[in-house]
XYZ file of C-alpha atoms in Angstrom:
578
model
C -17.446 24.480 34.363
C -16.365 21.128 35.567
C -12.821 20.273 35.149
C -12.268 17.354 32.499
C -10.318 13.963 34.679
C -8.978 11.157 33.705
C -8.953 8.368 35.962
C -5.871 5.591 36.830
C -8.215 2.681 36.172
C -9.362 4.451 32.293
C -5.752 4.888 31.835
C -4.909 1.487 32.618
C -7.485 0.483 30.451
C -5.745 2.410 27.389
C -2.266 0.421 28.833
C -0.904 -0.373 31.960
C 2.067 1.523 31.594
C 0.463 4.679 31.490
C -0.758 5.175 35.277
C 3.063 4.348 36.180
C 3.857 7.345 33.305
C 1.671 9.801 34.863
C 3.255 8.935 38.393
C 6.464 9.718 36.794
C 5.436 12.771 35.496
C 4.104 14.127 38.501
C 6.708 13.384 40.729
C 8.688 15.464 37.960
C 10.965 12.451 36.775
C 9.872 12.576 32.956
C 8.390 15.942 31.017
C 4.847 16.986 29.920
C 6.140 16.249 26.755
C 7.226 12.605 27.683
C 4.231 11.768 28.373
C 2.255 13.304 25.453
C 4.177 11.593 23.222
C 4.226 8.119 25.212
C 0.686 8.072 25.882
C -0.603 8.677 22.119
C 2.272 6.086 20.866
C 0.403 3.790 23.471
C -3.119 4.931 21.662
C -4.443 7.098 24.170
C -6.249 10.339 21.828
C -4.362 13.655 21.660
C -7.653 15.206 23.807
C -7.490 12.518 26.761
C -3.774 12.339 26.676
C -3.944 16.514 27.180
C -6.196 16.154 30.311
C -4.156 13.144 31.741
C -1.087 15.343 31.979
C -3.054 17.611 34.697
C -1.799 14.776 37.093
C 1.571 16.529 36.536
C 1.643 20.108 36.709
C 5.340 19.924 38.004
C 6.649 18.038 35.874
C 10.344 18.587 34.761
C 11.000 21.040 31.829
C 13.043 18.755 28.295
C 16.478 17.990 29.082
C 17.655 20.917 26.776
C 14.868 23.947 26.242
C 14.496 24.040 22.195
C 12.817 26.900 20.044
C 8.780 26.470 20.994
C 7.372 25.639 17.480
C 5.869 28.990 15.925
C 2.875 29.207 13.298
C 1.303 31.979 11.150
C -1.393 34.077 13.333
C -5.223 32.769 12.206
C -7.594 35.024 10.787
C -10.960 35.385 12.476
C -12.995 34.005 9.628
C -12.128 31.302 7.277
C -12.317 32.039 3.575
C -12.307 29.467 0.880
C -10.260 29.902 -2.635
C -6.673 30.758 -3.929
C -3.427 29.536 -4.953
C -0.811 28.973 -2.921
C 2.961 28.507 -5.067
C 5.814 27.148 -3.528
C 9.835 27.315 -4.620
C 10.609 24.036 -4.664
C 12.757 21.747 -6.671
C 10.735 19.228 -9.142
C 12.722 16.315 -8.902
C 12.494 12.886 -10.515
C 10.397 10.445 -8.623
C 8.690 7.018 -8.974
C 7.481 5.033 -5.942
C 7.174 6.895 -2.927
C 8.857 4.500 -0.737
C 11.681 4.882 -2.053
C 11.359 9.005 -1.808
C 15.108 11.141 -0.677
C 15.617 14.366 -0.077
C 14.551 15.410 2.862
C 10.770 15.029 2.303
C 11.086 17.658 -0.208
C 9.272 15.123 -3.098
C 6.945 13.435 -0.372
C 5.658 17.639 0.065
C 4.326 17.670 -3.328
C 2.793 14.052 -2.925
C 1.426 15.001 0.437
C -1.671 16.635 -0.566
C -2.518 13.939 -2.634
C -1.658 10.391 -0.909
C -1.778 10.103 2.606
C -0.361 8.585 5.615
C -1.510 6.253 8.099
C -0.174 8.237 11.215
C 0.698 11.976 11.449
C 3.706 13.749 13.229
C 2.556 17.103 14.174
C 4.593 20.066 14.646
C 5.048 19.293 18.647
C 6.684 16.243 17.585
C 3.943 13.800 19.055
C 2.260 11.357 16.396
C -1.522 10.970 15.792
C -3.884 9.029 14.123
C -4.464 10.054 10.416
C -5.828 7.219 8.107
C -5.968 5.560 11.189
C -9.169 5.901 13.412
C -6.973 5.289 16.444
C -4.787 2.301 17.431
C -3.746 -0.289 20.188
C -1.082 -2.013 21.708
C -0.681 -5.186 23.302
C 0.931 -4.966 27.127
C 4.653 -6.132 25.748
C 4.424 -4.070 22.802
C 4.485 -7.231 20.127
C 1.073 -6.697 19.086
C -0.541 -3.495 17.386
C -4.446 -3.189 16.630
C -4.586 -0.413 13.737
C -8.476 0.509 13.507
C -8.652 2.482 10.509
C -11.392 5.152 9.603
C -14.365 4.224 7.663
C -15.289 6.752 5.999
C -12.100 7.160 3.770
C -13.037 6.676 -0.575
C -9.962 6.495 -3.384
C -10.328 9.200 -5.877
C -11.851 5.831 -8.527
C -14.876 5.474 -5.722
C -13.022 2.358 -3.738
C -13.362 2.251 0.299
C -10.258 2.404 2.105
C -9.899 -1.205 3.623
C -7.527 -2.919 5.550
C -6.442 -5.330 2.514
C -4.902 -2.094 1.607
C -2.873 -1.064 4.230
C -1.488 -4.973 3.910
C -0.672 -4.139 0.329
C 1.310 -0.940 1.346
C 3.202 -2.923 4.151
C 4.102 -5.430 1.607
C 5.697 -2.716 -0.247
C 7.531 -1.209 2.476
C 9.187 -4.314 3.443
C 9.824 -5.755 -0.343
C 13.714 -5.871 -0.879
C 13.118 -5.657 -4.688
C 11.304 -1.835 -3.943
C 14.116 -0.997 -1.428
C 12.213 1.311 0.619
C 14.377 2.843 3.826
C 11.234 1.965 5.572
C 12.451 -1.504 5.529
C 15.093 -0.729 8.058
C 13.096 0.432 11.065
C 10.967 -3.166 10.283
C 13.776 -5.077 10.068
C 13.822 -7.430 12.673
C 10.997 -6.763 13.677
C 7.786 -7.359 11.121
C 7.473 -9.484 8.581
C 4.439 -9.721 5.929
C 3.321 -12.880 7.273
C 2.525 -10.785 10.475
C 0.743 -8.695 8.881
C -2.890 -9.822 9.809
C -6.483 -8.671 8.554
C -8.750 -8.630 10.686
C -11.943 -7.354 8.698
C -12.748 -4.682 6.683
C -10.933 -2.075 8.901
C -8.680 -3.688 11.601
C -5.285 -4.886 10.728
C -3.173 -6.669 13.566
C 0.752 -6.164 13.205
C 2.037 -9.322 15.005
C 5.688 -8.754 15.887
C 8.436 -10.540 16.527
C 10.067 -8.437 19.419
C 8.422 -5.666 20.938
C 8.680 -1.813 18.798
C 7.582 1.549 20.472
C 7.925 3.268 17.625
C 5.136 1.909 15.278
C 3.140 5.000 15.239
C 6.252 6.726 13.991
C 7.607 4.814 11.393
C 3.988 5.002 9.853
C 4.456 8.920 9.523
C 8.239 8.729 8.369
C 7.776 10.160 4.604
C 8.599 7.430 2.865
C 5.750 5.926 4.046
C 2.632 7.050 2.019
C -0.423 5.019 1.321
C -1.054 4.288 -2.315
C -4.023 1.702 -4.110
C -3.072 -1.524 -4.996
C -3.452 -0.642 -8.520
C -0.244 1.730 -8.077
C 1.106 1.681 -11.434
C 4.963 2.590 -10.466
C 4.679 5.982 -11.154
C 3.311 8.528 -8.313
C 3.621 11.246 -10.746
C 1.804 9.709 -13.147
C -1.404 11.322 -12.523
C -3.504 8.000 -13.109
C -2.736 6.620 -9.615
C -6.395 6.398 -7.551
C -5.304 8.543 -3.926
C -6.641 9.846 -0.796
C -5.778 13.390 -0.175
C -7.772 16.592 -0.298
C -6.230 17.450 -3.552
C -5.478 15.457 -7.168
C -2.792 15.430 -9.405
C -2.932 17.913 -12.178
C 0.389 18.077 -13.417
C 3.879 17.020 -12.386
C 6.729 18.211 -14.666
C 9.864 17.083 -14.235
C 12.313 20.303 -13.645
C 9.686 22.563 -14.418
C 6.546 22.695 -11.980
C 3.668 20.129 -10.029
C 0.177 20.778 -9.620
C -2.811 19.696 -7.690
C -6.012 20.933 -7.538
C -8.958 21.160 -4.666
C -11.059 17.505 -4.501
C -14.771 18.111 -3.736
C -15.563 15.154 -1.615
C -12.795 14.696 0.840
C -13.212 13.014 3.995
C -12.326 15.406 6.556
C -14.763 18.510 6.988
C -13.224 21.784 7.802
C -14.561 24.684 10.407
C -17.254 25.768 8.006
C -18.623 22.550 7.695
C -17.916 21.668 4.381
C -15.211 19.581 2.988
C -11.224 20.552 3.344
C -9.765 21.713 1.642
C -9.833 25.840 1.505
C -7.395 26.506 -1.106
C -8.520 25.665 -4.686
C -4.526 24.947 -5.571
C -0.945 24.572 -4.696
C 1.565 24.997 -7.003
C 5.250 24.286 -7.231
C 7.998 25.819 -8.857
C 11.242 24.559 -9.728
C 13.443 27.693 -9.678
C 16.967 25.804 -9.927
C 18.395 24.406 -6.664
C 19.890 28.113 -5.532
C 18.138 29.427 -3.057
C 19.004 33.264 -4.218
C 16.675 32.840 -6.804
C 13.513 31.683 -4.628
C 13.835 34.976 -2.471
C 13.961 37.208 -5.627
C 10.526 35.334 -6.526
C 8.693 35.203 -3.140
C 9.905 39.290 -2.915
C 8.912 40.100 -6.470
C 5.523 38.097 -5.465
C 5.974 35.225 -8.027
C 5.552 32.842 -5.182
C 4.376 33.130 -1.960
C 6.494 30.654 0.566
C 9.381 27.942 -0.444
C 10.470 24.298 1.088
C 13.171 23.959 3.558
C 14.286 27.763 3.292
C 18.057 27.841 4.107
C 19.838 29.592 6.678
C 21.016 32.475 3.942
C 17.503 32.847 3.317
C 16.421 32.829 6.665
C 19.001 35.906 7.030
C 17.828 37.965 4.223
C 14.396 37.788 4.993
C 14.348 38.661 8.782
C 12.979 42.129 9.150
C 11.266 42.211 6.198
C 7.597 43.263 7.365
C 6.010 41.557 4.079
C 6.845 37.837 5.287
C 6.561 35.546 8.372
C 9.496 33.596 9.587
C 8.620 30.974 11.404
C 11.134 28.450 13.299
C 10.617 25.155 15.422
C 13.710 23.108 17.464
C 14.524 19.725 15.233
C 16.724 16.355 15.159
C 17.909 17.919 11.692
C 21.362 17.069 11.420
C 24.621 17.734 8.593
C 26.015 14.272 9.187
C 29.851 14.362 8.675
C 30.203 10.619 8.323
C 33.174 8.049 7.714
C 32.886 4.686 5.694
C 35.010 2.597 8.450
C 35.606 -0.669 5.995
C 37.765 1.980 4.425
C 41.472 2.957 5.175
C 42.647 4.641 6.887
C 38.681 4.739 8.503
C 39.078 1.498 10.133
C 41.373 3.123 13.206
C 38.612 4.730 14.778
C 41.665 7.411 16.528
C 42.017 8.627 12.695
C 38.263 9.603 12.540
C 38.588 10.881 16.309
C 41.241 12.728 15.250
C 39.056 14.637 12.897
C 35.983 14.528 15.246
C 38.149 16.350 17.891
C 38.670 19.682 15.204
C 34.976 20.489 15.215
C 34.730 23.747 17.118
C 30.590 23.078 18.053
C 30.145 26.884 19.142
C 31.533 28.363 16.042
C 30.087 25.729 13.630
C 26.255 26.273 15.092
C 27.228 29.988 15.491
C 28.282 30.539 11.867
C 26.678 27.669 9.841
C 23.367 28.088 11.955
C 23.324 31.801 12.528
C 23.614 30.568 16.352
C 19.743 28.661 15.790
C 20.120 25.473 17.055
C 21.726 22.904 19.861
C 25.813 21.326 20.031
C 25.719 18.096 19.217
C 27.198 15.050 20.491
C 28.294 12.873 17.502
C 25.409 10.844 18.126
C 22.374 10.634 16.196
C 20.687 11.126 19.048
C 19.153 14.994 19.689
C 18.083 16.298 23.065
C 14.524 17.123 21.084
C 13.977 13.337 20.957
C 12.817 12.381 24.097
C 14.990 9.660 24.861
C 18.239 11.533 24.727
C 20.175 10.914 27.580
C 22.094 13.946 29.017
C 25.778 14.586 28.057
C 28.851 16.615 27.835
C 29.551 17.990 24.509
C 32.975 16.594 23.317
C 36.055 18.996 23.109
C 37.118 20.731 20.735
C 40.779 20.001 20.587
C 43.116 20.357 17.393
C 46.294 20.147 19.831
C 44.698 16.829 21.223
C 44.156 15.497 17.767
C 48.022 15.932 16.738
C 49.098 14.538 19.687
C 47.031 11.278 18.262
C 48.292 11.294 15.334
C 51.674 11.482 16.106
C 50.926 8.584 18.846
C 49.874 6.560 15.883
C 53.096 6.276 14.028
C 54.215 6.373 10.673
C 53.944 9.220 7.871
C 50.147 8.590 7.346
C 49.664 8.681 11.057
C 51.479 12.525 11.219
C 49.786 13.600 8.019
C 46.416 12.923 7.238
C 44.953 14.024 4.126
C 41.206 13.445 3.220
C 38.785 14.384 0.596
C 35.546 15.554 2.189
C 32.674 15.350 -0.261
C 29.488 16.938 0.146
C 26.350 19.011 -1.755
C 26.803 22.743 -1.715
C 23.190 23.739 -2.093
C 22.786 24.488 1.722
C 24.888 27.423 2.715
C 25.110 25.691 6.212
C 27.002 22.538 4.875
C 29.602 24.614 3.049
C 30.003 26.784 6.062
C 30.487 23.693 8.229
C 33.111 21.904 5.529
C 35.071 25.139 5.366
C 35.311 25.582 9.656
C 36.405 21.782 9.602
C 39.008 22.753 7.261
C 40.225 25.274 8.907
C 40.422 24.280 12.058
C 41.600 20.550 11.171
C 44.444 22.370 9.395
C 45.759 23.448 13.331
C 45.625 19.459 13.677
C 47.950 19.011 10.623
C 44.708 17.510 9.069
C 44.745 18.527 5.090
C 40.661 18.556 4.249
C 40.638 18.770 0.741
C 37.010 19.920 -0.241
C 35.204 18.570 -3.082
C 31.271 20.445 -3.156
C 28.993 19.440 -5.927
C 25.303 20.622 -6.044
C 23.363 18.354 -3.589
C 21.219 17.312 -6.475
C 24.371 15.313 -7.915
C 25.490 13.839 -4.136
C 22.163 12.366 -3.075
C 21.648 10.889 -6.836
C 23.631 7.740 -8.869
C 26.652 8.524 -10.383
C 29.015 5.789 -12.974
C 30.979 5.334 -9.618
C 28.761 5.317 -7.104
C 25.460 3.724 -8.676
C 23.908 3.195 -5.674
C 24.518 7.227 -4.777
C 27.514 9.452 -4.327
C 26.539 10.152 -0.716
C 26.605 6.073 -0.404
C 29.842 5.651 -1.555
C 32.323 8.739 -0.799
C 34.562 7.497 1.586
C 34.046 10.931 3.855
C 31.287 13.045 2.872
C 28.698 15.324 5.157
C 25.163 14.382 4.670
C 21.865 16.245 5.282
C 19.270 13.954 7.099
C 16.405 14.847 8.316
C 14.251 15.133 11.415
C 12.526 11.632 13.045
C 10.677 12.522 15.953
C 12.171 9.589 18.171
C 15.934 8.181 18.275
C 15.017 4.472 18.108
C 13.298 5.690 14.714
C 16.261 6.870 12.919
C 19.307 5.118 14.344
C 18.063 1.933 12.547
C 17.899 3.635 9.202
C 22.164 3.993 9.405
C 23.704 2.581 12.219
C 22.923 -1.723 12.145
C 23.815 -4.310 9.522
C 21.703 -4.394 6.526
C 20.445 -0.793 6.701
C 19.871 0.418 3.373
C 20.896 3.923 4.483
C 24.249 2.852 6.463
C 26.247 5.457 4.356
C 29.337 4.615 6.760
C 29.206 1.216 6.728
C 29.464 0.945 10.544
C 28.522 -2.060 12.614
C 28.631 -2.809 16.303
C 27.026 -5.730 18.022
C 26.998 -3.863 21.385
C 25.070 -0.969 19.733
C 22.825 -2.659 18.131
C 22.057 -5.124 20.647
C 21.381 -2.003 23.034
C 19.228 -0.386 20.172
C 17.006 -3.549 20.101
C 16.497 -3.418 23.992
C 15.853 0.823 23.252
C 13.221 -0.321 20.810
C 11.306 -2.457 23.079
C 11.577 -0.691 26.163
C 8.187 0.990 27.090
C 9.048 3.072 30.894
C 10.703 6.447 29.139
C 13.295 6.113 32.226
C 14.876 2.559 31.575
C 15.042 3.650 27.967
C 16.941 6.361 28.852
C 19.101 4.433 30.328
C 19.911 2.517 27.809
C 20.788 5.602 25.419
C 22.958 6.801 27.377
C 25.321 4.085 27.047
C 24.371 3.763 22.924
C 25.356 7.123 22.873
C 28.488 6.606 24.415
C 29.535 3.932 22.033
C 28.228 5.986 19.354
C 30.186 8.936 20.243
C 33.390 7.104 20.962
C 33.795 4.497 18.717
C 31.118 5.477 15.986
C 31.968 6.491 12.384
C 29.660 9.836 12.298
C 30.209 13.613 13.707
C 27.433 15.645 14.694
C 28.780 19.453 15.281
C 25.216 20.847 15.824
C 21.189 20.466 15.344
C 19.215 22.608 13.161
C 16.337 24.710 13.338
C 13.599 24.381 10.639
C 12.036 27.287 9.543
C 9.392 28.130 7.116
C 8.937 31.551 5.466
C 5.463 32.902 3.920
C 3.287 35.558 2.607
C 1.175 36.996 5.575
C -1.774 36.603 3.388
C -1.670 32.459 4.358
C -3.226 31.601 7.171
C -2.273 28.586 9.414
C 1.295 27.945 8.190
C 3.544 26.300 10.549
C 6.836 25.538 10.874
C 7.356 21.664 11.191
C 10.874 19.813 12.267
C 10.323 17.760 9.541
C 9.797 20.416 6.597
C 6.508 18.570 6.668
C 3.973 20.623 4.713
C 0.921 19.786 6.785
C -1.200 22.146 4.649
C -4.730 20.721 4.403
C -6.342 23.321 6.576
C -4.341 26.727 5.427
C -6.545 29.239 3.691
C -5.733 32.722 1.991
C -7.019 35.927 3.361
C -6.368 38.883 0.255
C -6.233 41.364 2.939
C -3.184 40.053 4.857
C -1.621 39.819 1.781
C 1.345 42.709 1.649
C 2.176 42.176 -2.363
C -1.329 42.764 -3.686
């Protein structure tokens, strides 16, 4: 068989970046992975891109190795049919740009509406709704060719005046979308141009790598102009392979199989397999969703916790499946705040995180230190670095340098939600070793329900106004993606109220900058400032694991907690509880 090429010239037709990529990554300066993900940002296909990285076969391994993403073992033949149920909170909801909680909403939405883009499980972003897309050679111009053989649930074609209407909504004030961040700055709605039916042009006003990206973020799902407010509604026209059939608050969601979806699956008829998925709110304690997937009341859950993730290993009657992610427990400081704005105080507490234990402990040893940046070594920008010390003895000494009675005894309340055994592991080993510091952490848990929702004194949300809380955020696949959704003025997520021009300034370059080496460059140094002089700690990154019955096929585990679940199909045979 001949072996599949790519040519310089037909990648320099794609961009003319890319031949200068796959120079890099054969002379073993960037990874395999690099270049994956930088030449289908740049709108090269998945395929091609695959064959193009043959010009590299010794190409440099990530900067830190990570847990290689793990999925359920496919049956031979494909079978059509079944129910799969889910433990899963059923939490209020209204537009989806808006959507919290770790994706955990957007997973019940997801077979339904749809996104423009796709992050897959390896972390690199495809086309979805999009037939494929194109950049201009400084980055300031995106071509989005959309697929044209997409129909709404109420018979409408899927056109380019609606993916205006959906960008319109992500970057309305009055909707408030987080989505708005990583555009600010950047796109406005006058630059969002149609071209016909199914081309929209994204004219920008400084350049963005990370357009692909922020399409797939969660927040970002594709609804009809007719939307009426309500995604739970069940009268909103969608996309997906499944409809709405019920969404009860607290209680359970619904959707069932859609006869004439767009994609076709590997028996040649439409996706999807399953004729359901079900979810069912089981209270936010995890406890409870193992007694129902072991007692076979449902069959896999979202997000399972670490606790979980210990009681079920070894047991023969469930996968456990695991992936490496930019997951994070954010212990964060609001720095307009006394005695916050002396950045040595929140060193001071920064310097009591013992990384090892934390990750050890908190993480059941899954995972990678952290930095305090929001910058992971699975994004592929991170720039390598030591791991700060852990140093109680160092932190007094601070202290004491500071002066005064504050100075010598600091006292904080740390406020954060106790549904994830990790986070109350990691508040209690702050404690405890901030206490050698003469640090008094005085803990104040509340279900994690209550800290990511409005409260009388926090309207906006408790985990928006506690002066020092910890914070669960989830997985982006690229830095420049999530360090605008906290970290720059005007962020509607900027939880610690920190600014710095220097950062930001740097992040704008980051954003812009194409070659995978000079932005690496420039992280290092916004991870220095971060990590000195920022308001966040970040003791370790997670792993993200999935658990489910044997008897579902083509399950993976996703960074994101994504539930990519279109193409998973139930064999009764592999099933252990029937």
């Amino acid at each position: 068989m001949k072996k599949l090429t790519v040519s310089m010239q037909e990648l320099e037709q794609v961009h003319p970046y890319l031949p200068q990529a796959c120079q890099q990554l054969e002379q073993g300066r960037i990874s395999r992975r690099e270049f994956l993900r930088t030449a289908t940002l740049l709108g090269l296909s998945a395929g091609t891109a695959m064959v193009a990285a043959g010009c590299g076969a010794a190409a440099t391994p990530p900067p830190t190795a990570t847990p290689a993403p793990t999925a359920t073992p496919a049956a031979s033949t494909i079978q059509r049919g079944g129910t799969l149920r889910v433990a899963s909170q059923v939490l209020p909801v209204s537009h989806p740009a808006r959507f919290l909680r770790l994706s955990q909403s957007a997973n019940q939405f997801r077979p339904v509406f749809e996104y423009l883009t796709v992050t897959n499980r390896d972390n690199i972003t495809q086309p979805y709704m999009l037939d494929s897309w194109s950049t201009s050679d400084d980055l300031t111009t995106w071509t989005l060719n959309l697929r044209q053989n997409i129909t709404w649930t109420n018979g409408d074609p899927f056109t380019a005046e609606h993916v205006k209407f959906n960008f319109e909504q992500w970057l309305d004030p009055e909707i408030g979308s987080s989505i708005a961040s990583s555009w600010a700055g950047f796109l406005t709605p006058a630059g969002v141009e149609v071209i016909d039916d199914y081309t929209v042009r994204l004219n920008l006003d400084r350049p963005l790598l990370a357009v692909p990206e922020i399409m797939s973020d969660y927040p970002s799902m594709v609804i009809h102009p007719s939307f009426d407010g309500d995604i739970s509604s069940g009268d909103n026209p969608s996309t997906g392979p499944y409809t709405l059939g019920e969404y009860v608050l607290g209680s359970h969601a619904r959707v069932v199989r859609r006869d004439d979806y767009w994609q076709m699956g590997q028996d040649g008829q439409p996706l999807p397999y399953l004729d359901a998925i079900e979810w069912r709110d089981l209270g936010p304690d995890q406890a409870e969703w193992i007694s129902a997937l072991t007692s076979g009341q449902v069959d896999t859950m979202f997000s399972p916790n670490i606790e979980t993730v210990r009681t079920l290993q070894g047991n023969d009657n469930f996968y456990v499946l695991t992936t490496g992610t930019a997951q994070a427990r954010v212990l964060r400081f609001q720095v307009d705040r006394e005695p916050w704005t002396d950045n040595r105080y929140v060193q001071a507490v920064k310097m009591c995180q013992d990384r090892q234990e934390i990750m050890n402990i908190a993480g059941l040893g899954q995972g990678l230190l952290g930095y305090d940046t929001h910058v992971s070594p699975v994004h592929p920008e991170f720039a390598p670095m030591e791991v700060p010390e852990f140093n109680p003895a160092a932190a007094r000494v601070l202290l004491e340098s500071i002066g005064g009675r504050e100075g010598r005894r600091l006292s904080l309340e740390l406020t954060y939600g106790d549904s994830e055994p990790d986070t109350v592991a990691f508040a209690e080993l702050l404690k405890e070793n901030a206490a050698k510091a003469g640090i008094t952490i005085i803990l104040n848990p509340m279900p994690t329900s209550e800290y990511l929702s409005p409260s009388d004194e926090y309207p906006e949300g408790v985990w928006l106004g506690v002066p020092v809380g910890i914070t669960p955020w989830a997985h982006r696949p690229l830095a420049v993606q999530v360090l605008p959704l906290a970290y720059t003025a005007g962020a509607v997520w900027n939880e610690s109220h920190w600014v710095n021009e220097e950062f930001s300034n740097l992040l704008q370059q980051a954003q812009g900058a194409l070659d995978i080496e000079a932005r690496r460059s420039i992280m290092a140094e916004l991870q220095r400032i971060q990590s000195e002089e920022g308001s966040i700690g970040i003791s370790w990154w997670l792993s993200s694991f999935a658990v489910i019955n044997p008897g579902f096929q083509n399950v993976e585990a996703h960074p994101a907690n994504y539930a990519l679940w279109n193409e998973v199909w139930y064999d009764p045979a592999r099933d252990p509880l029937t």
